[in-house]
Amino acid sequence: MSSDTDAFITREEIDPTDEGPLSGRTVAVKDNISTAGVPTTCGSAMLADYVPPYDATVVERLKDAGARIVGKTNMDEFGMGTTTETSAFGPTDNPAAPGRVPGGSSGGSAAAVAAGEADLALGSDTGGSVRCPAAFCGVVGIKPTYGLVSRYGLVAYANSLEQIGPIAPTVQGAAELLEVIAGPDERDATTREHGAETAYASAADGDVDGLTIGVPTELVEGADEAVVEQFEAALEDFRVQGAETVEVSLPSVETAVQAYYVIAMGEASSNLARFDGVRYGPTAAATDDAEAGNWNDAFAAVREGFGEEVKRRILLGTYALSAGYHDKYYDKAQDARAWVRRDFAEAFETADVIASPTMPVPPFELGESLDDPLQMYLADANTVPVNLANLPAISVPAGETAEGPVGLQLVGEAFDERTIIRAASAVE
Amino acid sequence: MTAQTAERDLSAVIGLEVHVQLETDTKIFCGCSTDAADDEVPNSRVCPTCLGLPGALPVLNEGAVEAGVKVGKAIDAEIPEETSFHRKNYYYPDLPKNFQITQYDAPICADGELAFRVDGEERTVNIRRAHLEEDPGSLQHAGGSIDTADYTLVDYNRAGTPLMEIVTEPDFRGADEVRAFLAKLEEVLEYLGVFDASRDGSLRVDANLSIVDSKTLDGDDISAALEDANRTEVKNISSHRGAQQALAYEETRQKNAVRRGREVEQETRHWDESRGITVSMRSKEEEKDYRYFREADLPPLRVSGWKEEIAIPELPDARRERFRGEYDLSAESASKLTSTKQVADFYETVAAEFDSDLAATWVADNLLGELNYRDMQVTDVEGRLDEFTRLIDLVDGEAITTKNAEEVVLRRMLDDGLAPDAVVEAEGLGKTDDNAVLAAVREAIEENPDAVDDYESGEEGALNFLVGQVMQATSGSADPGTVNERLRAELDE
Amino acid sequence: MVDHEEVEHVASLARVDLDEAETERFAAQFDDILSYFEALDEVPEADAATELDNVFRPDEVREGLTQEEALANAPETEDGYFKGPNVS
């Protein structure tokens, strides 16, 4: 990796193809987003030498808008993690809290922006992977509504949950980047007609007079004291500016983490099945162990090269989808997902946006969290419900604790990014 | 199975899973061409999606869905309100993503049927379901057969070709029925324009065969009998003839086993066409847990209304019936003239201009005969329809003889690509005009007094000799009938 | 309880080789994680709502990759083919 900062896996400049709203600005791109001719590793040894022959749609849009891409950023392997420590290329330090993790899985992107190595960055968010690093690094991150931004070229981890999202030092910056990448794409059948003409940057006007902010107790109780303190202060700030806060209830979030992981792991086990060393992947040397076995042995030997977290999720996902367990895990998880959706819909009857701390804890120390996977999964409790419900959310900096920055998460109704952008801009 | 099994009457019960490649311009989930013309270059008609590159996404080809609806309409199937795609997860080098996008519990067609004739009888087989899915790539076993190869060479040109999998109920009772059904199915699919039998690999059949006590087939519900019986799956069948051979072999093999009191293994067997046998693939048997789940990259389809909206052409049986009535054709003629949709279309265009019988002779007997001989199809000459009708015109208007038209002009038209008038000119085939004929007749009479005498003493055969002389003199371009008349007229006066 | 054997079975289904230590570790972790997932048993049944439908692309040819581009990342190729393991 590079010498300056460990935020990047590959430092390589990609020129813009035209002039546009991002002319003169630099963008760091998470290493699971395909860049033609430039390595795209997903933080994995399985793709250490993989160079895509095509650009992701969002990369094309960046270039058309005048942006200069400055490199591919570090990430948890295949997006699986909350700290960027599962990367095969080593961890990334948090510029806003040295010695601590930058969050994950888009830790490199958030760190690059926080350290001023890039003006803007793109990350991907499957269960909080844009919002968490934004919160931990003290920058802004948006997870768009599912279907607003094309996933063509995003290496899939959990395809019914993930979106590519902007990371920037300010709400305005994130909104400007969102404007460039949003909008339907004929190469992604899950994109919607929204976003093609929408102005997001103009929504960052800080005007929250009359806004109703719903606060779900389930997402606040159980959070770290220091985090809650900053969160309450931010809510007070809102009230001073003319917004109203109300209590809402989201009982379904009790099972949101379970549902999220069952679905994400199930989809991952299928999305990562393609890594078998035939069309791309590790060279023959890795397959020498498969002594004269058949294709099953050869594939298994190649796939031994996944990191431990990835293996864990592939296995659990396979288990959750397998005969005999499919109904118990995968189908029930879909039921839970529908329940989460309904809960949010109900909550939005009384609130315009829903607020919570982005993460229930401040940034972990590097190395602290790796022994207990289940503990790590629980840290996603505040972010995963949003992906399950296919809604948009933004994380905006909401103060500092002794252990690093804290973020405030604002969730909006589907395709109502403008309202959460507006609300977030009032917190800055 | 008791010692008395040898006396039992045994029957085969067969069900089919037929995979047909659909004739669309592009693959089912990407814009790569389905035209295999340059396929000797491997991996040359691929893109990130059909190659399974990381980050690529599928987008559904509207043409494939239309083709699916047409098939559904032709087999009288239900097209449900909502139909969707699932992933079938398994590992194999010909599968770019190590899962196949297919349909699982919500197929595009359900509960159809197809009628066909076998041994002079009409049969109807129920079609449980038909669904859309993607074709895998193709494997070559380097250095040997599937058993001995060291490694595999993989070509993804074929990967992503749209397939329709048609699943029948276990309604077949023998190999002949299977063959007749498949031939009929191919005919219907070609009529719909969604299938090309001449395309390599366009038809693949997996058959399931069980042997049961014939008595158990008396009732309507044979499912109990089937549950007890062991069933083999026969794979690698790629033609209706192959299906007949494979299943005849398999039926015999199983009946022999049962009669000798041996257990029939429940297994998958591979049809080896070159050796004419099925081979056990037991070593490949491993539990198949496909872990089906919805394909989230593809929204569901709500296309039940398309059944009304999409037109399908008149199907072969109906067309055959209509031809018999409308053109007053024999069953045999009607059959020949509806052998493919293209032949039928060609015929109807010709029959619109001429007497239907004349048209039938020219299309069914002459044209198809000459085309067959040259290994050509009617589609090779479809663009020359107007030249063909001109030819018939020349014969009909007596400008050339039928014989010359059939044996000289048509053949040169096909072999040398010439227009009929050009051939007539080049070969000097224009029927000699009346004066020339009269002159030749008189000359023949003058030069052959013996033949004239023979004729006048009652020998009809002598007239034929004279006709021959006249024909020779006119290089065969006189019309024999006219010559005959003229000779009689001259001689009888 | 998730045992050693079950982990091995799933690893085989997923075509992922594990060493002894990993298998042991996973057996213990999976136990915890799957117990945690049990909470899903209590969730009421629901229908997933689908809003988007009938998304198509026209049956028109689009430019794809050259053979060179297609093979560029392959660990092993031969005469334009990808080289894969034997399938017997």
Short mmCIF file of N, CA and C in Angstrom, two decimals, chain B residues 200-302:
data_model
loop_
_atom_site.label_atom_id
_atom_site.label_comp_id
_atom_site.label_asym_id
_atom_site.label_seq_id
_atom_site.Cartn_x
_atom_site.Cartn_y
_atom_site.Cartn_z
N ASP B 200 -27.00 -26.17 -33.65
CA ASP B 200 -26.33 -27.13 -32.77
C ASP B 200 -26.68 -26.92 -31.31
N GLY B 201 -27.15 -27.94 -30.66
CA GLY B 201 -27.41 -27.82 -29.23
C GLY B 201 -28.70 -27.11 -28.88
N SER B 202 -29.58 -26.92 -29.87
CA SER B 202 -30.79 -26.16 -29.61
C SER B 202 -31.83 -26.97 -28.83
N LEU B 203 -31.67 -28.28 -28.81
CA LEU B 203 -32.60 -29.13 -28.08
C LEU B 203 -31.82 -30.08 -27.18
N ARG B 204 -32.15 -30.11 -25.90
CA ARG B 204 -31.52 -31.05 -24.98
C ARG B 204 -32.60 -31.65 -24.11
N VAL B 205 -32.54 -32.94 -23.97
CA VAL B 205 -33.61 -33.62 -23.23
C VAL B 205 -33.06 -34.42 -22.07
N ASP B 206 -33.67 -34.26 -20.90
CA ASP B 206 -33.42 -35.15 -19.76
C ASP B 206 -34.71 -35.93 -19.58
N ALA B 207 -34.57 -37.25 -19.50
CA ALA B 207 -35.78 -38.07 -19.37
C ALA B 207 -35.74 -38.84 -18.06
N ASN B 208 -36.90 -38.97 -17.43
CA ASN B 208 -37.02 -39.79 -16.23
C ASN B 208 -37.85 -41.01 -16.57
N LEU B 209 -37.31 -42.18 -16.26
CA LEU B 209 -38.01 -43.41 -16.62
C LEU B 209 -38.12 -44.34 -15.42
N SER B 210 -39.32 -44.85 -15.21
CA SER B 210 -39.56 -45.85 -14.16
C SER B 210 -40.26 -47.04 -14.78
N ILE B 211 -40.08 -48.20 -14.18
CA ILE B 211 -40.82 -49.39 -14.61
C ILE B 211 -41.82 -49.73 -13.52
N VAL B 212 -43.07 -49.87 -13.90
CA VAL B 212 -44.09 -50.23 -12.91
C VAL B 212 -44.94 -51.38 -13.44
N ASP B 213 -45.69 -51.95 -12.54
CA ASP B 213 -46.68 -52.96 -12.89
C ASP B 213 -47.73 -52.33 -13.79
N SER B 214 -48.01 -52.92 -14.93
CA SER B 214 -48.97 -52.32 -15.84
C SER B 214 -50.32 -52.10 -15.18
N LYS B 215 -50.69 -52.98 -14.28
CA LYS B 215 -51.99 -52.87 -13.60
C LYS B 215 -52.13 -51.53 -12.89
N THR B 216 -51.04 -51.05 -12.32
CA THR B 216 -51.13 -49.81 -11.52
C THR B 216 -51.44 -48.59 -12.37
N LEU B 217 -51.37 -48.77 -13.69
CA LEU B 217 -51.62 -47.62 -14.56
C LEU B 217 -53.09 -47.49 -14.94
N ASP B 218 -53.90 -48.40 -14.41
CA ASP B 218 -55.31 -48.38 -14.80
C ASP B 218 -56.04 -47.16 -14.30
N GLY B 219 -55.77 -46.77 -13.07
CA GLY B 219 -56.49 -45.63 -12.50
C GLY B 219 -55.97 -44.31 -13.05
N ASP B 220 -56.59 -43.22 -12.63
CA ASP B 220 -56.16 -41.90 -13.09
C ASP B 220 -54.91 -41.43 -12.37
N ASP B 221 -54.80 -41.82 -11.11
CA ASP B 221 -53.70 -41.30 -10.31
C ASP B 221 -52.61 -42.34 -10.17
N ILE B 222 -51.52 -42.13 -10.89
CA ILE B 222 -50.46 -43.13 -10.84
C ILE B 222 -49.34 -42.73 -9.89
N SER B 223 -49.55 -41.63 -9.18
CA SER B 223 -48.44 -41.10 -8.37
C SER B 223 -47.99 -42.07 -7.30
N ALA B 224 -48.94 -42.86 -6.76
CA ALA B 224 -48.55 -43.82 -5.72
C ALA B 224 -47.61 -44.86 -6.29
N ALA B 225 -47.97 -45.37 -7.46
CA ALA B 225 -47.13 -46.38 -8.10
C ALA B 225 -45.75 -45.83 -8.41
N LEU B 226 -45.72 -44.57 -8.84
CA LEU B 226 -44.44 -43.97 -9.19
C LEU B 226 -43.56 -43.76 -7.98
N GLU B 227 -44.19 -43.43 -6.87
CA GLU B 227 -43.39 -43.19 -5.67
C GLU B 227 -42.61 -44.41 -5.25
N ASP B 228 -43.23 -45.58 -5.40
CA ASP B 228 -42.56 -46.80 -4.99
C ASP B 228 -41.47 -47.21 -5.98
N ALA B 229 -41.69 -46.93 -7.25
CA ALA B 229 -40.75 -47.39 -8.27
C ALA B 229 -39.48 -46.56 -8.25
N ASN B 230 -38.38 -47.20 -8.57
CA ASN B 230 -37.13 -46.46 -8.72
C ASN B 230 -37.13 -45.78 -10.07
N ARG B 231 -36.45 -44.67 -10.13
CA ARG B 231 -36.49 -43.86 -11.33
C ARG B 231 -35.07 -43.51 -11.76
N THR B 232 -34.77 -43.69 -13.02
CA THR B 232 -33.47 -43.21 -13.49
C THR B 232 -33.67 -41.96 -14.32
N GLU B 233 -32.68 -41.12 -14.26
CA GLU B 233 -32.70 -39.92 -15.09
C GLU B 233 -31.68 -40.16 -16.20
N VAL B 234 -32.09 -39.98 -17.44
CA VAL B 234 -31.17 -40.15 -18.56
C VAL B 234 -30.85 -38.78 -19.14
N LYS B 235 -29.57 -38.46 -19.19
CA LYS B 235 -29.15 -37.15 -19.69
C LYS B 235 -28.32 -37.29 -20.96
N ASN B 236 -28.08 -36.15 -21.61
CA ASN B 236 -27.26 -36.06 -22.81
C ASN B 236 -27.98 -36.53 -24.07
N ILE B 237 -29.29 -36.30 -24.11
CA ILE B 237 -30.05 -36.59 -25.32
C ILE B 237 -30.22 -35.29 -26.07
N SER B 238 -29.90 -35.29 -27.39
CA SER B 238 -29.97 -34.00 -28.10
C SER B 238 -30.76 -34.05 -29.40
N SER B 239 -31.59 -35.08 -29.60
CA SER B 239 -32.45 -35.11 -30.78
C SER B 239 -33.63 -36.02 -30.49
N HIS B 240 -34.68 -35.91 -31.31
CA HIS B 240 -35.82 -36.77 -31.00
C HIS B 240 -35.52 -38.22 -31.36
N ARG B 241 -34.63 -38.37 -32.33
CA ARG B 241 -34.22 -39.74 -32.67
C ARG B 241 -33.40 -40.33 -31.52
N GLY B 242 -32.50 -39.53 -31.01
CA GLY B 242 -31.66 -39.96 -29.88
C GLY B 242 -32.52 -40.33 -28.68
N ALA B 243 -33.58 -39.56 -28.48
CA ALA B 243 -34.46 -39.84 -27.35
C ALA B 243 -35.11 -41.19 -27.50
N GLN B 244 -35.53 -41.49 -28.71
CA GLN B 244 -36.18 -42.77 -28.98
C GLN B 244 -35.22 -43.92 -28.70
N GLN B 245 -34.00 -43.78 -29.18
CA GLN B 245 -33.01 -44.85 -28.99
C GLN B 245 -32.64 -45.02 -27.53
N ALA B 246 -32.37 -43.89 -26.88
CA ALA B 246 -31.95 -43.93 -25.48
C ALA B 246 -33.01 -44.55 -24.59
N LEU B 247 -34.26 -44.15 -24.82
CA LEU B 247 -35.32 -44.64 -23.93
C LEU B 247 -35.71 -46.07 -24.25
N ALA B 248 -35.59 -46.45 -25.51
CA ALA B 248 -35.87 -47.85 -25.85
C ALA B 248 -34.83 -48.72 -25.14
N TYR B 249 -33.58 -48.28 -25.20
CA TYR B 249 -32.51 -49.02 -24.54
C TYR B 249 -32.75 -49.10 -23.03
N GLU B 250 -33.07 -47.96 -22.45
CA GLU B 250 -33.24 -47.88 -21.01
C GLU B 250 -34.44 -48.70 -20.53
N GLU B 251 -35.51 -48.68 -21.32
CA GLU B 251 -36.70 -49.45 -20.95
C GLU B 251 -36.36 -50.95 -20.92
N THR B 252 -35.65 -51.38 -21.94
CA THR B 252 -35.26 -52.79 -22.00
C THR B 252 -34.35 -53.15 -20.84
N ARG B 253 -33.38 -52.30 -20.59
CA ARG B 253 -32.43 -52.55 -19.52
C ARG B 253 -33.14 -52.70 -18.18
N GLN B 254 -34.08 -51.80 -17.93
CA GLN B 254 -34.77 -51.85 -16.65
C GLN B 254 -35.72 -53.02 -16.56
N LYS B 255 -36.43 -53.30 -17.64
CA LYS B 255 -37.38 -54.42 -17.61
C LYS B 255 -36.63 -55.73 -17.39
N ASN B 256 -35.48 -55.86 -18.03
CA ASN B 256 -34.68 -57.07 -17.84
C ASN B 256 -34.28 -57.22 -16.38
N ALA B 257 -33.85 -56.13 -15.80
CA ALA B 257 -33.42 -56.17 -14.40
C ALA B 257 -34.59 -56.60 -13.51
N VAL B 258 -35.73 -55.97 -13.73
CA VAL B 258 -36.90 -56.28 -12.90
C VAL B 258 -37.32 -57.73 -13.05
N ARG B 259 -37.32 -58.22 -14.29
CA ARG B 259 -37.75 -59.60 -14.53
C ARG B 259 -36.80 -60.60 -13.89
N ARG B 260 -35.55 -60.19 -13.75
CA ARG B 260 -34.60 -61.11 -13.09
C ARG B 260 -34.56 -60.89 -11.61
N GLY B 261 -35.48 -60.11 -11.10
CA GLY B 261 -35.56 -59.88 -9.67
C GLY B 261 -34.48 -58.95 -9.13
N ARG B 262 -33.83 -58.22 -10.04
CA ARG B 262 -32.77 -57.32 -9.55
C ARG B 262 -33.34 -55.93 -9.30
N GLU B 263 -32.72 -55.25 -8.36
CA GLU B 263 -33.12 -53.89 -8.01
C GLU B 263 -32.64 -52.93 -9.09
N VAL B 264 -33.50 -52.01 -9.49
CA VAL B 264 -33.05 -50.95 -10.41
C VAL B 264 -32.57 -49.77 -9.58
N GLU B 265 -31.34 -49.36 -9.78
CA GLU B 265 -30.78 -48.26 -9.01
C GLU B 265 -31.46 -46.94 -9.35
N GLN B 266 -31.73 -46.15 -8.33
CA GLN B 266 -32.22 -44.79 -8.58
C GLN B 266 -30.97 -43.94 -8.84
N GLU B 267 -30.77 -43.54 -10.06
CA GLU B 267 -29.51 -42.87 -10.40
C GLU B 267 -29.65 -42.03 -11.67
N THR B 268 -28.58 -41.32 -11.98
CA THR B 268 -28.52 -40.56 -13.22
C THR B 268 -27.64 -41.34 -14.21
N ARG B 269 -28.11 -41.46 -15.44
CA ARG B 269 -27.32 -42.16 -16.46
C ARG B 269 -27.08 -41.25 -17.65
N HIS B 270 -25.97 -41.46 -18.30
CA HIS B 270 -25.52 -40.63 -19.41
C HIS B 270 -25.74 -41.41 -20.70
N TRP B 271 -26.45 -40.82 -21.69
CA TRP B 271 -26.69 -41.50 -22.97
C TRP B 271 -25.45 -41.35 -23.84
N ASP B 272 -24.88 -42.46 -24.21
CA ASP B 272 -23.72 -42.46 -25.08
C ASP B 272 -24.18 -42.85 -26.48
N GLU B 273 -24.38 -41.85 -27.32
CA GLU B 273 -24.96 -42.10 -28.64
C GLU B 273 -24.08 -42.98 -29.52
N SER B 274 -22.77 -42.79 -29.42
CA SER B 274 -21.87 -43.56 -30.29
C SER B 274 -21.89 -45.04 -29.94
N ARG B 275 -22.09 -45.35 -28.66
CA ARG B 275 -22.12 -46.77 -28.28
C ARG B 275 -23.54 -47.32 -28.16
N GLY B 276 -24.50 -46.41 -28.19
CA GLY B 276 -25.90 -46.84 -28.14
C GLY B 276 -26.32 -47.38 -26.78
N ILE B 277 -25.68 -46.89 -25.72
CA ILE B 277 -26.03 -47.37 -24.38
C ILE B 277 -26.12 -46.22 -23.39
N THR B 278 -26.75 -46.51 -22.25
CA THR B 278 -26.71 -45.51 -21.18
C THR B 278 -25.68 -45.99 -20.17
N VAL B 279 -24.95 -45.03 -19.61
CA VAL B 279 -23.87 -45.35 -18.67
C VAL B 279 -24.16 -44.72 -17.33
N SER B 280 -23.93 -45.45 -16.27
CA SER B 280 -24.21 -44.91 -14.95
C SER B 280 -23.28 -43.74 -14.63
N MET B 281 -23.85 -42.69 -14.04
CA MET B 281 -23.03 -41.57 -13.61
C MET B 281 -23.02 -41.54 -12.08
N ARG B 282 -23.12 -42.71 -11.51
CA ARG B 282 -23.25 -42.80 -10.06
C ARG B 282 -22.18 -42.01 -9.33
N SER B 283 -20.97 -42.01 -9.90
CA SER B 283 -19.90 -41.31 -9.19
C SER B 283 -20.17 -39.82 -9.10
N LYS B 284 -21.05 -39.33 -9.94
CA LYS B 284 -21.33 -37.90 -9.89
C LYS B 284 -22.45 -37.56 -8.93
N GLU B 285 -23.06 -38.61 -8.41
CA GLU B 285 -24.20 -38.36 -7.52
C GLU B 285 -23.71 -37.74 -6.23
N GLU B 286 -24.16 -36.59 -5.93
CA GLU B 286 -23.90 -36.05 -4.61
C GLU B 286 -25.15 -35.27 -4.28
N GLU B 287 -25.37 -35.05 -3.03
CA GLU B 287 -26.63 -34.41 -2.69
C GLU B 287 -26.76 -33.08 -3.43
N LYS B 288 -27.93 -32.84 -3.95
CA LYS B 288 -28.14 -31.61 -4.69
C LYS B 288 -28.99 -30.67 -3.85
N ASP B 289 -28.33 -29.74 -3.22
CA ASP B 289 -29.05 -28.75 -2.45
C ASP B 289 -28.82 -27.42 -3.15
N TYR B 290 -29.79 -27.02 -3.97
CA TYR B 290 -29.58 -25.83 -4.78
C TYR B 290 -29.84 -24.52 -4.06
N ARG B 291 -30.35 -24.59 -2.86
CA ARG B 291 -30.52 -23.38 -2.04
C ARG B 291 -31.20 -22.25 -2.82
N TYR B 292 -32.30 -22.59 -3.49
CA TYR B 292 -33.01 -21.60 -4.30
C TYR B 292 -33.44 -20.38 -3.48
N PHE B 293 -33.21 -19.17 -4.01
CA PHE B 293 -33.81 -17.98 -3.40
C PHE B 293 -34.01 -16.95 -4.50
N ARG B 294 -34.91 -15.98 -4.29
CA ARG B 294 -35.29 -14.99 -5.31
C ARG B 294 -34.08 -14.23 -5.81
N GLU B 295 -34.02 -13.99 -7.11
CA GLU B 295 -32.97 -13.17 -7.70
C GLU B 295 -33.33 -11.70 -7.52
N ALA B 296 -32.68 -11.07 -6.58
CA ALA B 296 -33.04 -9.68 -6.22
C ALA B 296 -32.65 -8.68 -7.31
N ASP B 297 -31.77 -9.04 -8.23
CA ASP B 297 -31.37 -8.10 -9.27
C ASP B 297 -32.42 -7.98 -10.37
N LEU B 298 -33.42 -8.86 -10.38
CA LEU B 298 -34.45 -8.83 -11.42
C LEU B 298 -35.83 -8.68 -10.81
N PRO B 299 -36.48 -7.54 -11.03
CA PRO B 299 -37.83 -7.36 -10.53
C PRO B 299 -38.78 -8.40 -11.14
N PRO B 300 -39.89 -8.69 -10.47
CA PRO B 300 -40.80 -9.70 -10.99
C PRO B 300 -41.52 -9.22 -12.26
N LEU B 301 -42.13 -10.17 -12.97
CA LEU B 301 -42.87 -9.84 -14.19
C LEU B 301 -44.36 -9.99 -13.94
N ARG B 302 -45.11 -9.03 -14.47
CA ARG B 302 -46.57 -9.16 -14.45
C ARG B 302 -47.00 -9.09 -15.91
#
